[in-house]
């Protein structure tokens, strides 16, 4: 499966989890709200019963048959309905909302439900004549605090034909909801945050893998392309020598032998560099550190650079420190890579500066050129193993070959020494690389150091 498919699956999974979590939280909210409605509705029914019974004692003092006959042996809801219907029709006594509110206030305090309520008398605004009709019209209410945000209890009928009812508007049920739902929401938020972090990290990993695949492809193309030229030169030289056309021309023959040897050494150096980088990355390289004298090493590298340079070159060497604790082979190769890098990215005339400085912990070796420089973006990836491959085509069209192993090699070698390499550059002006060479071995470094002091 391609990484893009993994990304789509991750996004769909995230959406599905969010949706399920949202549905679960909504259903839980509705369940808790319904529970509060039912509990408040039960208290309203008892409050209506107390109010109706008290009122009945007053208006039916001389009539002992009507109320029991109207009530009968029924449920609480039927009793409230029958009592209020009889009191209204026979005695013209209507339910007192204020008295109901008084009873409700006491009962809600017992069950710990917020007592900011409105008692409403409503009539069915529906020709169906059913209690479950969805449209109710408020006839009267004991206060004006209800709003569209209030939670309404189920209406309790006060007429046999169920045309009128009493309901309770819970104007502020949210403290109760918050108290009961806050643990769930908190746990859900933690789970959601944890899941979000996982998804973000997964998407970031997938994106990095996509970029790495792309860089590896670019790197492979660049490597094959740049190896093609020396291999072609070797094959062409060998074919020409094998043809016998230059058997009687020793100078030309020697020239082709030299070309073949140089190109073969170039390929061997490339393979060795790849193997060295692999060993450095896997912490399998053993460094042979000792106190080396770097002035002749730098002079030799500069002389070779002057021979290879196809443009006028001026080199300034200023060595404040001439001895460093390092592996001679790998440090020499690292410096050579920096000098070679300066030649590749040079202008019409090459100005090269090599200096060393002394600090408390490090010897600093600086290699500065007046070349084409780098942008900030290029500086961020220039030491990556595949960093140059990403911009290889652009550089190749500009006349620069190679696929960027050199600077990664320098970075790996300096890390193995317990130091580092940095770059300072300005586009179209200069580039300056600085090697930080430790004065003594870092004990915490993971690579085994074999040190010989001389």
Short mmCIF file of C-alpha atoms in Angstrom, two decimals:
data_model
loop_
_atom_site.label_atom_id
_atom_site.label_comp_id
_atom_site.label_asym_id
_atom_site.label_seq_id
_atom_site.Cartn_x
_atom_site.Cartn_y
_atom_site.Cartn_z
CA UNK A 1 0.00 0.00 0.00
CA UNK A 2 1.36 3.41 -0.93
CA UNK A 3 2.05 5.95 1.81
CA UNK A 4 -0.70 8.19 0.41
CA UNK A 5 -3.20 5.40 1.09
CA UNK A 6 -1.94 5.10 4.65
CA UNK A 7 -2.47 8.84 5.00
CA UNK A 8 -6.04 8.59 3.71
CA UNK A 9 -6.75 5.64 6.02
CA UNK A 10 -5.37 7.60 8.98
CA UNK A 11 -7.51 10.63 8.17
CA UNK A 12 -10.64 8.51 7.69
CA UNK A 13 -9.93 6.67 10.93
CA UNK A 14 -9.50 9.97 12.76
CA UNK A 15 -12.78 11.29 11.37
CA UNK A 16 -14.55 8.03 12.28
CA UNK A 17 -13.22 8.11 15.85
CA UNK A 18 -14.19 11.76 16.24
CA UNK A 19 -17.65 11.01 14.88
CA UNK A 20 -18.17 8.01 17.18
CA UNK A 21 -16.87 9.96 20.15
CA UNK A 22 -19.15 12.87 19.27
CA UNK A 23 -22.17 10.56 18.94
CA UNK A 24 -21.36 8.86 22.24
CA UNK A 25 -20.99 12.19 24.03
CA UNK A 26 -24.24 13.50 22.49
CA UNK A 27 -26.15 10.36 23.49
CA UNK A 28 -24.71 10.60 27.00
CA UNK A 29 -25.72 14.26 27.18
CA UNK A 30 -29.25 13.42 26.03
CA UNK A 31 -29.46 10.54 28.51
CA UNK A 32 -28.40 12.74 31.44
CA UNK A 33 -30.75 15.53 30.28
CA UNK A 34 -33.62 13.07 30.04
CA UNK A 35 -32.85 11.77 33.53
CA UNK A 36 -32.96 15.32 34.92
CA UNK A 37 -36.21 15.96 33.04
CA UNK A 38 -37.80 12.80 34.46
CA UNK A 39 -36.65 13.51 38.02
CA UNK A 40 -37.87 17.11 37.83
CA UNK A 41 -41.11 15.91 36.21
CA UNK A 42 -41.74 13.50 39.09
CA UNK A 43 -41.28 16.32 41.59
CA UNK A 44 -43.64 18.51 39.55
CA UNK A 45 -46.29 15.78 39.65
CA UNK A 46 -46.03 15.50 43.45
CA UNK A 47 -46.13 19.27 43.80
CA UNK A 48 -49.29 19.38 41.68
CA UNK A 49 -50.81 16.61 43.81
CA UNK A 50 -50.09 18.49 47.06
CA UNK A 51 -51.46 21.71 45.59
CA UNK A 52 -54.62 20.00 44.25
CA UNK A 53 -55.24 18.04 47.44
CA UNK A 54 -54.87 21.18 49.58
CA UNK A 55 -57.19 23.11 47.30
CA UNK A 56 -59.70 20.26 47.25
CA UNK A 57 -59.93 20.29 51.07
CA UNK A 58 -61.05 23.90 50.88
CA UNK A 59 -63.62 23.74 48.07
CA UNK A 60 -65.14 20.29 48.76
CA UNK A 61 -65.66 20.55 52.53
CA UNK A 62 -69.39 19.70 52.26
CA UNK A 63 -69.10 17.36 49.25
CA UNK A 64 -67.30 14.14 50.12
CA UNK A 65 -68.32 12.10 47.09
CA UNK A 66 -67.28 14.13 44.10
CA UNK A 67 -63.53 14.14 44.58
CA UNK A 68 -63.05 10.44 45.43
CA UNK A 69 -65.37 9.51 42.56
CA UNK A 70 -63.33 11.73 40.24
CA UNK A 71 -60.06 10.40 41.52
CA UNK A 72 -60.72 6.71 41.88
CA UNK A 73 -57.99 4.15 42.59
CA UNK A 74 -55.62 5.41 39.89
CA UNK A 75 -51.96 6.31 39.35
CA UNK A 76 -50.49 9.59 40.57
CA UNK A 77 -50.72 11.17 37.11
CA UNK A 78 -54.35 10.04 36.68
CA UNK A 79 -55.16 11.28 40.19
CA UNK A 80 -53.71 14.72 39.43
CA UNK A 81 -55.57 14.82 36.14
CA UNK A 82 -58.90 13.71 37.66
CA UNK A 83 -58.66 16.01 40.67
CA UNK A 84 -57.88 19.10 38.62
CA UNK A 85 -60.52 18.29 36.00
CA UNK A 86 -63.21 17.86 38.68
CA UNK A 87 -62.11 20.96 40.59
CA UNK A 88 -62.18 23.05 37.46
CA UNK A 89 -65.44 21.83 35.97
CA UNK A 90 -67.54 21.43 39.12
CA UNK A 91 -66.05 23.99 41.47
CA UNK A 92 -64.38 26.38 38.98
CA UNK A 93 -61.19 26.14 41.01
CA UNK A 94 -58.02 26.41 38.91
CA UNK A 95 -54.56 25.24 39.84
CA UNK A 96 -52.32 27.90 41.46
CA UNK A 97 -48.97 28.11 39.65
CA UNK A 98 -47.36 30.00 42.54
CA UNK A 99 -48.34 27.29 45.01
CA UNK A 100 -47.06 24.60 42.66
CA UNK A 101 -43.80 26.57 42.30
CA UNK A 102 -43.49 26.70 46.10
CA UNK A 103 -43.87 22.93 46.43
CA UNK A 104 -41.55 22.33 43.46
CA UNK A 105 -38.87 24.51 45.04
CA UNK A 106 -38.86 22.42 48.19
CA UNK A 107 -38.91 19.10 46.37
CA UNK A 108 -36.11 20.06 43.93
CA UNK A 109 -33.86 21.10 46.81
CA UNK A 110 -34.23 17.60 48.25
CA UNK A 111 -33.19 15.88 44.98
CA UNK A 112 -30.48 18.49 44.33
CA UNK A 113 -31.76 19.92 41.09
CA UNK A 114 -31.31 23.62 40.34
CA UNK A 115 -34.40 25.49 41.57
CA UNK A 116 -34.40 28.21 38.92
CA UNK A 117 -37.62 27.03 37.26
CA UNK A 118 -40.79 28.34 35.64
CA UNK A 119 -44.15 26.60 36.07
CA UNK A 120 -46.15 26.86 32.87
CA UNK A 121 -49.74 26.00 32.03
CA UNK A 122 -49.96 25.00 28.38
CA UNK A 123 -52.72 23.96 26.04
CA UNK A 124 -52.44 21.63 23.10
CA UNK A 125 -52.05 23.63 19.91
CA UNK A 126 -52.82 20.60 17.82
CA UNK A 127 -56.06 19.19 16.41
CA UNK A 128 -54.93 15.65 17.07
CA UNK A 129 -56.04 15.94 20.71
CA UNK A 130 -53.12 13.77 21.87
CA UNK A 131 -50.79 14.42 24.81
CA UNK A 132 -47.80 13.57 22.63
CA UNK A 133 -48.62 16.38 20.24
CA UNK A 134 -45.49 18.33 19.49
CA UNK A 135 -47.01 21.80 19.58
CA UNK A 136 -47.90 23.38 22.91
CA UNK A 137 -48.97 26.96 23.56
CA UNK A 138 -48.19 28.64 26.90
CA UNK A 139 -51.38 29.97 28.50
CA UNK A 140 -49.82 31.31 31.66
CA UNK A 141 -46.65 30.98 33.76
CA UNK A 142 -45.54 32.02 37.21
CA UNK A 143 -42.50 34.04 36.01
CA UNK A 144 -40.79 35.22 32.85
CA UNK A 145 -37.40 33.55 33.33
CA UNK A 146 -37.89 30.72 30.82
CA UNK A 147 -36.10 30.89 27.47
CA UNK A 148 -35.32 28.79 24.45
CA UNK A 149 -32.35 27.35 26.41
CA UNK A 150 -34.62 26.01 29.17
CA UNK A 151 -35.10 22.26 29.47
CA UNK A 152 -38.81 21.32 29.45
CA UNK A 153 -40.26 18.43 31.43
CA UNK A 154 -43.02 16.23 30.07
CA UNK A 155 -46.40 18.00 30.42
CA UNK A 156 -48.69 16.66 33.19
CA UNK A 157 -52.36 16.69 32.10
CA UNK A 158 -54.95 18.57 34.19
CA UNK A 159 -57.94 17.77 31.93
CA UNK A 160 -59.63 14.47 31.11
CA UNK A 161 -59.50 15.35 27.43
CA UNK A 162 -55.78 16.13 27.85
CA UNK A 163 -56.23 19.56 26.29
CA UNK A 164 -54.35 21.32 29.09
CA UNK A 165 -51.27 20.46 31.07
CA UNK A 166 -48.61 21.79 33.43
CA UNK A 167 -44.94 21.56 32.64
CA UNK A 168 -41.75 22.72 34.28
CA UNK A 169 -39.13 24.82 32.52
CA UNK A 170 -35.69 24.16 34.00
CA UNK A 171 -34.04 27.47 33.27
CA UNK A 172 -30.54 26.55 34.44
CA UNK A 173 -29.95 22.77 34.40
CA UNK A 174 -26.36 23.20 33.24
CA UNK A 175 -24.59 23.06 36.63
CA UNK A 176 -26.18 19.64 37.15
CA UNK A 177 -25.25 18.62 33.61
CA UNK A 178 -21.70 19.89 34.09
CA UNK A 179 -21.33 18.05 37.39
CA UNK A 180 -22.43 14.77 35.89
CA UNK A 181 -20.80 15.10 32.48
CA UNK A 182 -17.49 16.78 33.38
CA UNK A 183 -15.70 13.48 34.22
CA UNK A 184 -16.84 12.02 30.91
CA UNK A 185 -15.86 15.12 28.97
CA UNK A 186 -12.50 15.27 30.72
CA UNK A 187 -11.73 11.64 29.96
CA UNK A 188 -12.96 12.10 26.40
CA UNK A 189 -10.78 15.19 26.00
CA UNK A 190 -7.74 13.27 27.25
CA UNK A 191 -8.47 10.37 24.91
CA UNK A 192 -9.10 12.77 22.04
CA UNK A 193 -5.88 14.67 22.73
CA UNK A 194 -3.90 11.44 22.95
CA UNK A 195 -5.45 10.18 19.73
CA UNK A 196 -4.81 13.51 18.01
CA UNK A 197 -1.13 13.35 18.98
CA UNK A 198 -0.89 9.80 17.62
CA UNK A 199 -2.58 10.78 14.34
CA UNK A 200 -0.39 13.88 13.96
CA UNK A 201 2.76 11.86 14.62
CA UNK A 202 1.59 9.15 12.23
CA UNK A 203 0.84 11.66 9.47
CA UNK A 204 4.19 13.34 10.09
CA UNK A 205 5.94 9.97 9.91
CA UNK A 206 4.13 9.10 6.68
CA UNK A 207 5.03 12.49 5.20
CA UNK A 208 8.68 12.01 6.21
CA UNK A 209 8.66 8.56 4.63
CA UNK A 210 7.24 10.01 1.42
CA UNK A 211 9.95 12.65 1.40
CA UNK A 212 12.61 10.05 2.19
CA UNK A 213 11.43 7.83 -0.67
CA UNK A 214 11.49 10.80 -3.01
CA UNK A 215 14.96 11.81 -1.83
CA UNK A 216 16.23 8.25 -2.16
CA UNK A 217 14.92 8.11 -5.71
CA UNK A 218 16.59 11.42 -6.52
CA UNK A 219 19.75 10.23 -4.80
CA UNK A 220 19.78 6.96 -6.75
CA UNK A 221 19.26 8.82 -10.03
CA UNK A 222 21.99 11.33 -9.20
CA UNK A 223 24.40 8.60 -8.11
CA UNK A 224 23.85 6.51 -11.23
CA UNK A 225 24.13 9.59 -13.43
CA UNK A 226 27.43 10.73 -11.87
CA UNK A 227 28.89 7.21 -11.89
CA UNK A 228 28.02 6.85 -15.53
CA UNK A 229 30.65 9.38 -16.66
CA UNK A 230 33.76 7.74 -15.11
CA UNK A 231 32.51 4.28 -16.08
CA UNK A 232 32.05 5.46 -19.65
CA UNK A 233 35.56 6.91 -19.62
CA UNK A 234 37.02 3.63 -18.33
CA UNK A 235 35.14 1.54 -20.90
CA UNK A 236 36.03 3.91 -23.73
CA UNK A 237 39.72 4.01 -22.71
CA UNK A 238 39.92 0.23 -22.33
CA UNK A 239 38.21 -0.28 -25.71
CA UNK A 240 40.58 2.17 -27.39
CA UNK A 241 43.67 0.51 -25.88
CA UNK A 242 42.36 -2.94 -26.77
CA UNK A 243 41.93 -1.90 -30.41
CA UNK A 244 45.70 -1.58 -30.85
CA UNK A 245 45.47 1.81 -32.54
CA UNK A 246 47.83 3.42 -30.05
CA UNK A 247 50.33 0.57 -29.65
CA UNK A 248 52.93 2.62 -31.53
CA UNK A 249 52.07 5.86 -29.68
CA UNK A 250 53.37 5.45 -26.14
CA UNK A 251 52.48 8.98 -25.00
CA UNK A 252 48.81 8.66 -26.01
CA UNK A 253 48.73 5.13 -24.63
CA UNK A 254 50.07 6.35 -21.28
CA UNK A 255 47.46 9.12 -21.27
CA UNK A 256 44.60 6.61 -21.62
CA UNK A 257 46.10 4.40 -18.90
CA UNK A 258 46.23 7.45 -16.64
CA UNK A 259 42.59 8.30 -17.42
CA UNK A 260 41.48 4.75 -16.63
CA UNK A 261 43.45 4.71 -13.36
CA UNK A 262 42.15 8.11 -12.28
CA UNK A 263 38.52 7.26 -13.01
CA UNK A 264 38.85 3.87 -11.31
CA UNK A 265 40.36 5.53 -8.23
CA UNK A 266 37.52 8.05 -8.30
CA UNK A 267 34.93 5.25 -8.25
CA UNK A 268 36.85 3.37 -5.54
CA UNK A 269 36.98 6.52 -3.41
CA UNK A 270 33.24 6.92 -3.89
CA UNK A 271 32.55 3.34 -2.78
CA UNK A 272 34.88 3.72 0.22
CA UNK A 273 33.10 6.92 1.20
CA UNK A 274 29.75 5.17 1.10
CA UNK A 275 31.10 2.31 3.21
CA UNK A 276 32.62 4.75 5.70
CA UNK A 277 29.36 6.66 6.05
CA UNK A 278 27.54 3.37 6.61
CA UNK A 279 30.01 2.39 9.35
CA UNK A 280 29.71 5.82 10.96
CA UNK A 281 25.92 5.66 10.95
CA UNK A 282 25.97 2.19 12.51
CA UNK A 283 28.64 3.13 15.08
CA UNK A 284 30.99 0.44 13.80
CA UNK A 285 33.94 2.62 12.79
CA UNK A 286 37.01 2.59 15.05
CA UNK A 287 38.88 5.88 15.04
CA UNK A 288 42.63 5.96 15.54
CA UNK A 289 43.09 9.33 17.22
CA UNK A 290 46.46 10.80 17.86
CA UNK A 291 48.15 14.19 18.00
CA UNK A 292 48.63 15.04 14.33
CA UNK A 293 50.46 17.94 12.69
CA UNK A 294 47.96 19.37 10.21
CA UNK A 295 50.05 21.99 8.38
CA UNK A 296 51.66 19.55 5.88
CA UNK A 297 48.28 17.85 5.41
CA UNK A 298 46.62 21.14 4.47
CA UNK A 299 49.52 22.19 2.25
CA UNK A 300 49.35 18.89 0.38
CA UNK A 301 45.58 19.19 -0.11
CA UNK A 302 45.97 22.77 -1.37
CA UNK A 303 48.61 21.72 -3.91
CA UNK A 304 46.34 18.98 -5.22
CA UNK A 305 43.48 21.49 -5.43
CA UNK A 306 45.64 23.86 -7.50
CA UNK A 307 46.41 21.02 -9.90
CA UNK A 308 42.73 20.09 -10.28
CA UNK A 309 41.45 23.64 -10.53
CA UNK A 310 40.48 24.80 -14.01
CA UNK A 311 40.19 28.43 -12.87
CA UNK A 312 42.63 30.91 -11.31
CA UNK A 313 42.94 30.06 -7.60
CA UNK A 314 44.34 32.01 -4.67
CA UNK A 315 44.72 30.30 -1.29
CA UNK A 316 45.36 31.98 2.04
CA UNK A 317 46.51 29.71 4.91
CA UNK A 318 46.69 30.98 8.48
CA UNK A 319 47.14 28.32 11.16
CA UNK A 320 47.02 29.58 14.73
CA UNK A 321 46.88 25.94 15.90
CA UNK A 322 48.91 23.33 14.03
CA UNK A 323 48.33 20.22 16.14
CA UNK A 324 44.95 18.51 16.70
CA UNK A 325 43.77 15.28 18.33
CA UNK A 326 42.12 13.36 15.48
CA UNK A 327 42.17 10.39 13.14
CA UNK A 328 44.50 11.55 10.37
CA UNK A 329 42.89 9.57 7.57
CA UNK A 330 39.31 10.66 8.19
CA UNK A 331 40.11 14.26 9.13
CA UNK A 332 42.22 14.61 5.98
CA UNK A 333 39.34 13.28 3.90
CA UNK A 334 36.92 15.68 5.62
CA UNK A 335 39.11 18.71 4.88
CA UNK A 336 39.59 17.48 1.30
CA UNK A 337 35.83 17.33 0.86
CA UNK A 338 35.47 20.95 2.02
CA UNK A 339 38.19 22.12 -0.37
CA UNK A 340 36.67 20.08 -3.21
CA UNK A 341 33.28 21.60 -2.37
CA UNK A 342 34.80 25.10 -2.67
CA UNK A 343 36.19 24.25 -6.13
CA UNK A 344 32.88 22.87 -7.38
CA UNK A 345 30.83 25.86 -6.34
CA UNK A 346 33.30 28.54 -7.33
CA UNK A 347 32.96 31.58 -9.57
CA UNK A 348 35.33 32.61 -12.35
CA UNK A 349 38.16 33.13 -9.85
CA UNK A 350 38.63 31.06 -6.70
CA UNK A 351 39.62 32.65 -3.41
CA UNK A 352 40.13 30.06 -0.69
CA UNK A 353 40.92 30.73 2.97
CA UNK A 354 41.92 28.05 5.50
CA UNK A 355 42.41 29.06 9.13
CA UNK A 356 42.59 27.49 12.57
CA UNK A 357 41.68 29.07 15.92
CA UNK A 358 42.03 27.98 19.52
CA UNK A 359 39.09 27.91 21.99
CA UNK A 360 38.59 26.40 25.44
CA UNK A 361 37.15 23.09 24.26
CA UNK A 362 37.76 22.99 20.50
CA UNK A 363 40.21 23.73 17.77
CA UNK A 364 38.26 25.49 15.01
CA UNK A 365 39.27 24.84 11.41
CA UNK A 366 37.56 27.20 8.95
CA UNK A 367 37.41 26.78 5.18
CA UNK A 368 35.98 29.84 3.41
CA UNK A 369 35.39 30.44 -0.30
CA UNK A 370 34.01 33.21 -2.49
CA UNK A 371 31.70 30.88 -4.41
CA UNK A 372 28.00 30.90 -5.25
CA UNK A 373 26.92 30.47 -1.62
CA UNK A 374 23.71 28.89 -0.35
CA UNK A 375 20.23 29.93 0.67
CA UNK A 376 18.96 29.40 4.22
CA UNK A 377 16.86 26.50 2.96
CA UNK A 378 19.88 24.77 1.41
CA UNK A 379 21.91 25.28 4.57
CA UNK A 380 19.31 23.35 6.58
CA UNK A 381 19.67 20.20 4.47
CA UNK A 382 23.22 20.45 3.14
CA UNK A 383 24.60 17.93 5.66
CA UNK A 384 21.80 15.40 5.15
CA UNK A 385 22.71 12.20 3.39
CA UNK A 386 20.26 12.91 0.59
CA UNK A 387 20.20 16.68 0.94
CA UNK A 388 22.06 17.48 -2.25
CA UNK A 389 19.98 14.96 -4.19
CA UNK A 390 16.86 17.08 -3.70
CA UNK A 391 18.44 19.96 -5.62
CA UNK A 392 20.72 17.83 -7.79
CA UNK A 393 19.03 18.57 -11.09
CA UNK A 394 19.20 22.32 -10.56
CA UNK A 395 22.86 22.15 -9.64
CA UNK A 396 23.68 19.76 -12.47
CA UNK A 397 22.13 22.11 -15.01
CA UNK A 398 24.30 24.83 -13.51
CA UNK A 399 27.40 22.78 -14.23
CA UNK A 400 27.92 21.13 -10.82
CA UNK A 401 28.25 17.36 -10.55
CA UNK A 402 28.13 15.06 -7.56
CA UNK A 403 25.29 13.95 -5.34
CA UNK A 404 26.09 15.38 -1.94
CA UNK A 405 27.85 12.61 -0.03
CA UNK A 406 30.84 14.80 0.73
CA UNK A 407 29.27 17.11 3.30
CA UNK A 408 27.35 14.28 4.95
CA UNK A 409 30.68 12.45 5.21
CA UNK A 410 32.24 15.50 6.88
CA UNK A 411 29.31 15.72 9.30
CA UNK A 412 29.53 12.02 10.19
CA UNK A 413 33.31 12.18 10.70
CA UNK A 414 33.06 15.19 12.99
CA UNK A 415 30.32 13.54 15.05
CA UNK A 416 32.51 10.45 15.36
CA UNK A 417 35.28 12.68 16.73
CA UNK A 418 32.86 14.16 19.27
CA UNK A 419 32.75 17.47 17.41
CA UNK A 420 30.59 19.04 14.74
CA UNK A 421 30.59 21.00 11.49
CA UNK A 422 28.66 24.21 10.83
CA UNK A 423 28.14 26.42 7.81
CA UNK A 424 27.72 30.14 7.34
CA UNK A 425 26.84 31.30 3.86
CA UNK A 426 25.29 34.08 1.85
CA UNK A 427 23.86 33.52 -1.61
CA UNK A 428 26.19 34.61 -4.45
CA UNK A 429 28.84 35.79 -1.95
CA UNK A 430 30.57 33.14 0.15
CA UNK A 431 30.40 29.89 2.13
CA UNK A 432 32.37 29.18 5.28
CA UNK A 433 32.51 25.74 6.89
CA UNK A 434 33.82 25.34 10.44
CA UNK A 435 35.10 22.07 11.90
CA UNK A 436 34.91 21.84 15.69
CA UNK A 437 37.69 19.43 16.69
CA UNK A 438 37.63 18.52 20.42
CA UNK A 439 40.85 19.01 22.34
CA UNK A 440 40.24 15.82 24.33
CA UNK A 441 38.15 12.69 23.90
CA UNK A 442 34.47 12.94 24.84
CA UNK A 443 33.91 10.07 27.28
CA UNK A 444 30.21 9.87 26.55
CA UNK A 445 30.66 9.32 22.82
CA UNK A 446 29.32 5.99 21.58
CA UNK A 447 32.10 5.25 19.04
CA UNK A 448 35.14 3.46 20.37
CA UNK A 449 38.21 5.71 20.15
CA UNK A 450 41.64 4.21 19.91
CA UNK A 451 43.96 7.09 20.97
CA UNK A 452 47.71 7.23 20.59
CA UNK A 453 49.43 10.37 21.83
CA UNK A 454 52.50 11.36 19.90
#
